[in-house]
Coordinates of C-alpha atoms in Angstrom, one line a residue:
M220 CA -105.8 155.4 80.6
I221 CA -102.3 155.1 82.0
Q222 CA -102.3 151.4 81.6
Q223 CA -103.4 151.7 77.9
L224 CA -100.6 154.2 77.3
Q225 CA -98.1 151.8 78.9
S226 CA -99.4 148.9 76.8
D227 CA -99.2 151.0 73.6
F228 CA -95.7 152.1 74.4
E229 CA -94.5 148.6 75.1
R230 CA -96.0 147.3 71.8
T231 CA -94.4 150.2 69.9
I232 CA -90.9 149.5 71.4
E233 CA -91.3 145.8 70.7
G234 CA -92.3 146.5 67.1
S235 CA -95.8 145.0 67.4
G236 CA -97.7 148.3 67.9
S237 CA -98.7 148.7 64.2
A238 CA -100.2 146.4 61.6
Q239 CA -98.0 148.2 59.1
I240 CA -94.2 147.6 59.1
N241 CA -92.1 150.6 57.9
T242 CA -89.7 149.4 55.2
M243 CA -88.1 152.8 54.6
E244 CA -86.7 153.7 58.1
L245 CA -86.1 152.2 61.5
S246 CA -88.7 152.6 64.1
G247 CA -89.5 151.7 67.7
G248 CA -86.9 149.6 69.6
A249 CA -84.8 149.3 66.4
K250 CA -84.3 153.1 66.3
I251 CA -83.5 153.3 70.0
N252 CA -81.1 150.4 69.6
R253 CA -79.3 152.2 66.8
L254 CA -79.1 155.4 68.7
F255 CA -77.5 153.8 71.8
H256 CA -75.1 151.6 69.8
E257 CA -74.1 154.0 67.0
R258 CA -74.6 157.7 68.2
F259 CA -74.4 157.6 72.0
P260 CA -70.8 156.4 72.2
F261 CA -69.7 159.3 70.0
E262 CA -71.7 161.8 72.0
I263 CA -70.1 160.6 75.3
V264 CA -66.6 160.9 73.8
K265 CA -67.3 164.5 72.8
M266 CA -68.2 165.5 76.3
E267 CA -65.6 167.0 78.5
F268 CA -65.6 166.3 82.3
D269 CA -64.0 168.0 85.2
E270 CA -63.1 165.0 87.3
K271 CA -63.1 166.9 90.6
E272 CA -66.6 168.4 89.9
L273 CA -67.9 165.0 88.6
R274 CA -66.7 163.3 91.9
R275 CA -68.4 166.0 94.0
E276 CA -71.7 165.6 92.2
I277 CA -71.5 161.8 92.6
A278 CA -70.8 162.2 96.3
F279 CA -73.9 164.5 96.7
A280 CA -76.0 162.1 94.7
I281 CA -75.0 159.2 96.9
R282 CA -75.6 161.2 100.1
N283 CA -79.1 162.2 98.7
I284 CA -80.0 158.6 98.2
H285 CA -79.9 157.8 101.8

């Protein structure tokens, strides 16, 4: 069951999951690609970071890895 879900997910992302091709909007991997290249950079710029807090969180994350 899990393997079937994985296979279906991979086919959907690759664009080969459906016999019908959507000609009205992006889908699958094309939609994800658009989000990461067009929307994600703008959302990152809008975020405000406290550098001291960010460094503290990174230090904890690194320590928790080991």
